[in-house]
Short mmCIF file of C-alpha atoms in Angstrom, two decimals:
data_model
loop_
_atom_site.label_atom_id
_atom_site.label_comp_id
_atom_site.label_asym_id
_atom_site.label_seq_id
_atom_site.Cartn_x
_atom_site.Cartn_y
_atom_site.Cartn_z
CA MET A 1 -175.45 45.83 99.47
CA LYS A 2 -178.74 43.75 98.40
CA LYS A 3 -180.82 43.22 101.38
CA LEU A 4 -183.60 40.85 102.43
CA SER A 5 -186.65 42.96 104.11
CA ILE A 6 -189.02 40.41 105.91
CA SER A 7 -192.37 42.11 106.87
CA VAL A 8 -193.40 41.98 110.35
CA GLY A 9 -196.20 39.39 108.93
CA LEU A 10 -193.81 36.95 108.36
CA VAL A 11 -191.54 37.40 111.31
CA SER A 12 -194.74 36.76 113.21
CA THR A 13 -195.18 33.65 111.50
CA ILE A 14 -192.04 32.21 112.87
CA ALA A 15 -192.40 33.15 116.14
CA THR A 16 -194.00 31.64 118.88
CA LEU A 17 -197.70 31.16 118.94
CA GLY A 18 -198.59 32.73 121.77
CA ALA A 19 -196.91 35.80 120.65
CA MET A 20 -198.75 35.74 117.22
CA PRO A 21 -202.12 37.64 118.22
CA ALA A 22 -199.96 40.53 119.39
CA VAL A 23 -197.88 41.07 116.64
CA HIS A 24 -200.70 41.10 114.18
CA ALA A 25 -202.80 43.92 115.92
CA GLN A 26 -199.59 45.98 116.34
CA SER A 27 -198.49 45.25 112.39
CA SER A 28 -201.07 47.50 111.01
CA VAL A 29 -200.02 50.52 112.66
CA GLU A 30 -196.44 50.18 113.20
CA PRO A 31 -194.38 49.12 110.25
CA SER A 32 -191.22 46.63 111.28
CA SER A 33 -188.83 45.03 109.52
CA VAL A 34 -185.93 42.46 109.68
CA THR A 35 -182.79 42.82 107.25
CA MET A 36 -180.94 39.74 106.76
CA TYR A 37 -177.17 40.78 105.31
CA GLY A 38 -173.80 39.66 105.13
CA LEU A 39 -170.05 39.10 103.59
CA MET A 40 -167.92 36.63 102.32
CA ASP A 41 -164.14 37.12 101.91
CA ALA A 42 -161.38 34.77 101.01
CA ALA A 43 -157.64 35.13 100.30
CA LEU A 44 -154.71 33.19 99.51
CA VAL A 45 -152.14 34.43 101.97
CA GLN A 46 -147.98 34.24 102.13
CA GLU A 47 -146.59 34.64 104.90
CA ARG A 48 -143.09 34.01 106.88
CA GLY A 49 -142.59 30.69 104.37
CA ILE A 50 -146.43 30.10 104.87
CA SER A 51 -148.87 29.86 102.06
CA LYS A 52 -152.49 29.24 103.00
CA LEU A 53 -156.18 29.75 101.68
CA THR A 54 -157.89 31.99 104.76
CA SER A 55 -161.20 33.93 105.32
CA GLY A 56 -161.91 37.40 106.83
CA VAL A 57 -158.84 38.90 105.16
CA SER A 58 -159.81 42.62 103.74
CA ALA A 59 -163.16 42.28 106.47
CA GLY A 60 -164.48 39.56 108.39
CA SER A 61 -166.64 37.01 106.86
CA ARG A 62 -170.59 37.58 108.70
CA LEU A 63 -173.85 36.28 108.47
CA GLY A 64 -176.49 39.22 110.26
CA LEU A 65 -179.55 40.02 111.11
CA ARG A 66 -180.89 43.51 112.16
CA GLY A 67 -184.26 44.98 112.40
CA THR A 68 -186.31 47.80 113.91
CA GLU A 69 -189.96 48.70 114.92
CA SER A 70 -191.41 51.93 114.55
CA LEU A 71 -193.06 52.97 118.00
CA GLY A 72 -194.16 56.50 117.06
CA ASP A 73 -193.26 60.06 117.28
CA GLY A 74 -189.90 59.31 115.44
CA TRP A 75 -188.79 56.56 118.09
CA GLN A 76 -187.83 53.27 117.10
CA ALA A 77 -186.73 49.98 118.77
CA VAL A 78 -183.44 48.40 117.12
CA PHE A 79 -181.43 45.24 117.28
CA THR A 80 -178.20 43.73 115.46
CA LEU A 81 -177.09 40.23 115.56
CA GLU A 82 -173.99 39.51 113.74
CA ALA A 83 -172.00 35.77 113.76
CA GLY A 84 -168.92 35.82 112.34
CA VAL A 85 -167.83 32.85 109.90
CA GLN A 86 -164.72 31.37 108.81
CA GLY A 87 -165.50 30.89 104.91
CA ASP A 88 -162.68 28.44 104.29
CA THR A 89 -163.43 25.87 106.90
CA GLY A 90 -167.50 26.75 108.03
CA ARG A 91 -166.68 27.11 111.60
CA SER A 92 -167.54 30.17 113.34
CA ASP A 93 -165.19 33.14 114.29
CA GLN A 94 -164.34 35.07 117.53
CA ALA A 95 -163.47 31.71 119.34
CA GLY A 96 -166.71 30.41 118.31
CA GLN A 97 -168.94 32.60 119.90
CA LEU A 98 -172.68 32.44 118.53
CA PHE A 99 -173.04 36.23 117.45
CA GLY A 100 -169.52 37.20 118.48
CA ARG A 101 -169.01 40.19 116.12
CA GLN A 102 -172.24 42.13 117.20
CA ALA A 103 -175.57 41.73 119.72
CA PHE A 104 -177.20 44.41 120.76
CA VAL A 105 -180.75 45.97 121.53
CA GLY A 106 -181.94 49.51 121.69
CA LEU A 107 -183.97 52.48 121.28
CA ASN A 108 -183.33 55.19 118.41
CA SER A 109 -184.86 58.67 118.58
CA PRO A 110 -184.76 62.43 118.13
CA LEU A 111 -182.82 62.66 121.03
CA GLY A 112 -180.02 60.08 119.93
CA MET A 113 -179.45 56.23 120.00
CA LEU A 114 -179.33 54.26 123.20
CA THR A 115 -177.80 50.56 122.84
CA VAL A 116 -176.74 47.70 124.89
CA GLY A 117 -174.98 44.29 124.12
CA ARG A 118 -171.76 43.29 122.60
CA GLN A 119 -170.39 46.28 120.71
CA TYR A 120 -167.55 47.83 118.71
CA ASN A 121 -164.70 49.50 121.00
CA LEU A 122 -164.88 53.48 119.91
CA GLN A 123 -161.18 53.58 119.61
CA SER A 124 -160.85 50.76 117.40
CA GLN A 125 -163.41 52.46 115.01
CA ALA A 126 -162.11 55.29 115.10
CA LEU A 127 -158.43 53.89 113.90
CA THR A 128 -160.19 51.52 111.48
CA ASP A 129 -162.99 53.76 109.67
CA VAL A 130 -161.28 57.16 109.62
CA ALA A 131 -157.68 56.97 109.93
CA ASP A 132 -156.75 53.72 107.87
CA PRO A 133 -157.32 53.55 104.16
CA PHE A 134 -157.00 49.44 104.42
CA GLU A 135 -160.31 49.88 107.03
CA GLY A 136 -158.42 47.30 109.28
CA GLY A 137 -157.97 44.79 106.83
CA MET A 138 -155.94 42.84 104.03
CA ALA A 139 -151.84 42.97 104.88
CA GLY A 140 -151.91 46.95 105.66
CA ALA A 141 -154.50 46.41 108.68
CA SER A 142 -153.57 49.65 111.10
CA THR A 143 -154.21 47.28 114.05
CA ASN A 144 -151.09 45.27 113.20
CA LEU A 145 -149.22 48.07 115.24
CA ALA A 146 -151.41 51.18 116.20
CA GLY A 147 -153.58 50.47 119.79
CA TYR A 148 -154.87 47.14 120.90
CA SER A 149 -157.95 46.95 122.96
CA ALA A 150 -160.26 44.34 122.17
CA THR A 151 -162.29 45.21 118.65
CA ARG A 152 -165.42 44.54 120.66
CA ILE A 153 -166.77 44.83 124.56
CA ASP A 154 -169.01 42.90 126.20
CA ASN A 155 -172.00 44.03 128.52
CA THR A 156 -171.96 47.80 127.36
CA VAL A 157 -174.37 50.34 127.40
CA ARG A 158 -174.01 53.12 124.51
CA TYR A 159 -175.00 56.58 123.49
CA THR A 160 -174.59 58.49 120.62
CA SER A 161 -176.17 62.05 120.25
CA PRO A 162 -178.30 63.22 116.93
CA GLU A 163 -175.80 65.45 114.88
CA LEU A 164 -175.71 68.74 115.16
CA ARG A 165 -173.89 70.86 111.95
CA GLY A 166 -171.99 67.66 111.69
CA VAL A 167 -170.93 67.01 115.31
CA THR A 168 -171.76 63.33 116.85
CA ALA A 169 -171.02 62.27 120.45
CA THR A 170 -170.89 58.87 121.88
CA VAL A 171 -169.96 57.95 125.32
CA MET A 172 -169.96 53.76 126.06
CA TYR A 173 -169.74 52.28 129.51
CA GLY A 174 -168.74 48.68 130.10
CA PHE A 175 -169.81 46.37 132.89
CA GLY A 176 -166.86 44.29 133.63
CA GLU A 177 -168.45 41.45 135.55
CA HIS A 178 -165.39 40.10 137.07
CA THR A 179 -165.49 39.07 140.66
CA GLY A 180 -162.65 40.08 142.72
CA VAL A 181 -160.65 41.82 139.87
CA ALA A 182 -159.27 45.40 140.43
CA ALA A 183 -161.85 47.84 139.27
CA ASP A 184 -163.74 44.60 138.02
CA GLN A 185 -162.23 45.41 134.48
CA ARG A 186 -164.93 48.13 133.74
CA SER A 187 -164.63 50.02 130.50
CA LEU A 188 -165.25 53.59 129.46
CA GLY A 189 -165.47 54.85 125.80
CA LEU A 190 -166.02 58.62 124.49
CA ALA A 191 -165.62 59.52 121.16
CA LEU A 192 -166.34 63.10 119.41
CA GLY A 193 -166.75 63.13 115.35
CA TYR A 194 -167.22 66.28 112.95
CA VAL A 195 -168.30 65.64 109.35
CA ASN A 196 -168.40 68.29 106.97
CA GLY A 197 -168.39 67.61 103.17
CA PRO A 198 -165.04 65.81 102.22
CA LEU A 199 -163.63 66.24 105.82
CA THR A 200 -163.87 63.46 108.24
CA LEU A 201 -162.66 64.11 111.91
CA ARG A 202 -162.74 61.79 115.28
CA LEU A 203 -161.20 61.59 118.91
CA ALA A 204 -161.66 58.36 120.76
CA ARG A 205 -160.58 57.04 123.56
CA GLN A 206 -161.31 53.73 125.59
CA SER A 207 -160.15 53.05 128.88
CA ARG A 208 -160.60 49.62 130.84
CA GLY A 209 -159.73 48.84 134.44
CA GLY A 210 -156.28 46.92 134.61
CA ASP A 211 -155.36 43.91 135.86
CA PHE A 212 -155.11 43.10 139.41
CA GLY A 213 -152.01 45.45 140.20
CA LYS A 214 -151.42 46.90 137.15
CA ALA A 215 -152.20 50.51 135.86
CA ASP A 216 -155.56 50.90 133.74
CA VAL A 217 -155.45 50.61 130.17
CA ASN A 218 -155.98 53.86 127.93
CA ASN A 219 -156.04 54.01 124.32
CA THR A 220 -156.34 57.82 122.34
CA ILE A 221 -156.34 58.78 118.98
CA LEU A 222 -157.24 61.89 116.96
CA ALA A 223 -158.04 60.32 113.16
CA GLY A 224 -158.86 62.38 110.33
CA ASN A 225 -159.21 61.75 106.47
CA TYR A 226 -160.02 64.37 103.52
CA ASN A 227 -161.23 63.45 99.98
CA PHE A 228 -159.79 65.91 97.56
CA GLY A 229 -161.38 64.09 94.60
CA VAL A 230 -158.57 62.42 92.92
CA ALA A 231 -157.62 60.76 95.79
CA THR A 232 -158.16 60.49 99.94
CA ALA A 233 -155.64 61.58 102.71
CA PHE A 234 -155.70 59.63 105.99
CA ALA A 235 -154.02 60.10 109.19
CA GLY A 236 -154.12 59.46 112.66
CA TYR A 237 -152.25 59.76 116.21
CA GLY A 238 -152.59 57.78 119.20
CA ARG A 239 -151.33 57.35 122.83
CA ASN A 240 -151.42 53.83 124.71
CA THR A 241 -150.70 53.44 128.38
CA GLY A 242 -151.02 50.42 130.66
CA ASP A 243 -150.38 46.54 130.22
CA GLY A 244 -152.41 45.10 127.51
CA SER A 245 -152.55 48.60 125.39
CA THR A 246 -150.34 47.84 122.81
CA MET A 247 -150.56 44.55 120.56
CA PHE A 248 -148.02 41.85 122.46
CA PHE A 249 -146.93 37.95 121.56
CA ALA A 250 -146.20 36.17 124.84
CA GLU A 251 -144.85 33.27 122.67
CA ASN A 252 -141.89 35.23 121.38
CA PRO A 253 -142.54 34.39 117.56
CA TYR A 254 -139.41 35.43 116.19
CA GLY A 255 -137.43 33.46 119.09
CA ALA A 256 -135.39 36.77 120.44
CA ALA A 257 -132.91 35.90 122.85
CA GLN A 258 -134.67 38.24 125.73
CA ALA A 259 -138.56 37.42 125.36
CA PRO A 260 -140.15 40.79 124.46
CA ALA A 261 -142.06 42.54 127.22
CA GLN A 262 -145.53 44.55 126.83
CA SER A 263 -145.40 47.98 126.08
CA THR A 264 -146.97 50.11 128.72
CA ASP A 265 -146.49 53.64 126.99
CA SER A 266 -146.24 54.23 122.96
CA ARG A 267 -147.40 56.49 120.57
CA ASP A 268 -148.77 55.68 117.23
CA ALA A 269 -148.38 57.70 114.00
CA ILE A 270 -150.28 56.71 110.76
CA VAL A 271 -150.69 58.40 106.98
CA GLY A 272 -151.93 56.99 103.87
CA VAL A 273 -153.84 57.19 100.74
CA ALA A 274 -156.50 56.02 98.73
CA VAL A 275 -156.50 57.03 94.99
CA PRO A 276 -159.28 56.07 92.99
CA LEU A 277 -158.65 55.12 89.11
CA GLY A 278 -161.81 53.95 87.90
CA ALA A 279 -162.86 50.74 88.77
CA THR A 280 -159.43 50.31 90.80
CA THR A 281 -158.54 51.74 94.07
CA LEU A 282 -154.71 52.24 94.85
CA LEU A 283 -153.96 51.96 98.71
CA ALA A 284 -150.79 52.97 100.51
CA SER A 285 -150.26 53.32 104.25
CA PHE A 286 -147.07 54.00 106.68
CA ILE A 287 -147.20 53.86 110.72
CA HIS A 288 -145.02 54.03 113.18
CA LYS A 289 -144.72 52.68 116.69
CA ASP A 290 -142.80 54.54 118.97
CA ASP A 291 -142.47 52.37 122.14
CA ARG A 292 -141.45 55.19 125.00
CA ASP A 293 -140.77 52.41 127.58
CA ALA A 294 -136.94 51.97 128.49
CA ALA A 295 -136.56 48.63 125.96
CA ASN A 296 -137.61 51.21 123.03
CA ARG A 297 -138.89 48.56 121.05
CA ASP A 298 -140.32 51.02 117.85
CA ALA A 299 -141.67 49.46 114.46
CA GLN A 300 -142.80 50.61 111.29
CA GLN A 301 -145.21 49.17 108.96
CA LEU A 302 -145.11 49.85 105.05
CA ALA A 303 -148.20 48.93 103.42
CA ILE A 304 -149.62 48.97 99.55
CA GLY A 305 -152.42 47.45 97.90
CA ALA A 306 -155.00 47.88 95.32
CA THR A 307 -158.86 46.88 95.00
CA TYR A 308 -161.09 46.40 91.62
CA ALA A 309 -164.50 46.71 91.73
CA LEU A 310 -166.34 44.02 89.49
CA SER A 311 -169.59 45.07 90.72
CA LYS A 312 -170.78 47.49 93.59
CA ARG A 313 -170.81 44.34 95.97
CA SER A 314 -167.71 42.27 94.88
CA LYS A 315 -164.18 43.19 94.28
CA LEU A 316 -160.95 41.42 94.12
CA TYR A 317 -157.89 42.86 96.09
CA VAL A 318 -154.09 42.53 96.72
CA ALA A 319 -152.18 44.04 99.26
CA TYR A 320 -148.49 43.48 100.68
CA ALA A 321 -147.11 44.82 104.13
CA HIS A 322 -143.49 44.67 105.75
CA ILE A 323 -143.19 45.34 109.28
CA ARG A 324 -139.70 46.30 110.80
CA ASN A 325 -138.88 45.92 114.26
CA ARG A 326 -136.21 47.26 116.28
CA ASN A 327 -134.62 46.20 119.53
CA ASP A 328 -136.30 43.02 119.80
CA ALA A 329 -140.08 44.24 118.95
CA ALA A 330 -142.08 41.33 118.17
CA TYR A 331 -145.02 42.44 115.86
CA MET A 332 -146.43 40.85 112.78
CA VAL A 333 -148.36 41.27 109.50
CA GLY A 334 -151.68 40.14 110.10
CA ASN A 335 -154.98 41.01 108.47
CA ALA A 336 -158.57 41.82 109.57
CA THR A 337 -158.95 38.62 111.38
CA GLU A 338 -155.86 36.74 111.92
CA VAL A 339 -152.14 38.12 113.68
CA GLY A 340 -150.28 36.79 111.23
CA THR A 341 -146.73 34.66 111.65
CA GLY A 342 -144.11 37.24 110.38
CA ASN A 343 -142.85 40.39 109.59
CA ARG A 344 -144.34 40.67 105.90
CA ALA A 345 -147.19 39.01 104.02
CA LEU A 346 -149.06 39.12 100.59
CA ASN A 347 -152.59 38.79 100.21
CA ILE A 348 -154.69 38.14 97.22
CA GLY A 349 -158.50 37.57 97.92
CA LEU A 350 -162.45 38.39 96.67
CA ARG A 351 -164.77 39.86 98.76
CA HIS A 352 -168.65 39.70 98.15
CA ALA A 353 -171.34 41.50 100.19
CA PHE A 354 -174.96 40.89 100.04
#
């Protein structure tokens, strides 16, 4: 990824005039930087009789700023502001939020990193970053079936420990800030990760207070992958409980005689593989959703795909996925930013990072 680094002198030039003297005085002993980065993704999508050009299929298109300031003795002030962009229309993503993807500030030190703001759900990160060869994108996105809790959570405080013999721990608390709602919809996330050469493992749990009169929502996953050199194998197993713990479409997309209800108790199993062949990487995954409610609305997703690296920052991709719903389950094949419209989809796209 090509980065644009801006010295603190340039940052101070565009800062308010009143702040300029303090920034200049500090810059001589405390180096700072601001990096601009981004990603643009667009694809042709065929799903349920609909052909369209859309953005954010393999990964959400974005424009971001991240910065650091050295405070001495290994301490740094850090921040990230990341805006989602719909590359096909130019509109903002994440329901129009200015920095809807990420917005946080914090401190990084030998004692770990502490950040506050809008940040990623720990269970969702484990699912897409560790267990899913499609990395939560394209038609094969694991999020079509597995887990559900929001990808990002507002008003959070997050702490990640320093690495110790390959082990890191993360805890994240979210202030619900919903007056009068049971448990204030507060959230708690916990994750424990281990990396040792080709092996990556992560156990993560994300919980939040349920709506009034309903049980708390809990999503837990054990995820892992192992790079054998000729291929990387992926696997994950998740448990979801509570209303809102699993993907649900209230509009009854398949027109079932009896409208589907939310699953309040389910299990997810995912296996996958990524096989590099020069500039090409072949992808495949299978996901089984085991609904433990009386309705037994199970589903399975089979996905295949491939990417072709044009350079270190640009690649072409193609993917196809099909979901088999049982007992009027209503899961759909989406991608990194859309939920989809039917039980199958084909994507052909281009992704460029900068």
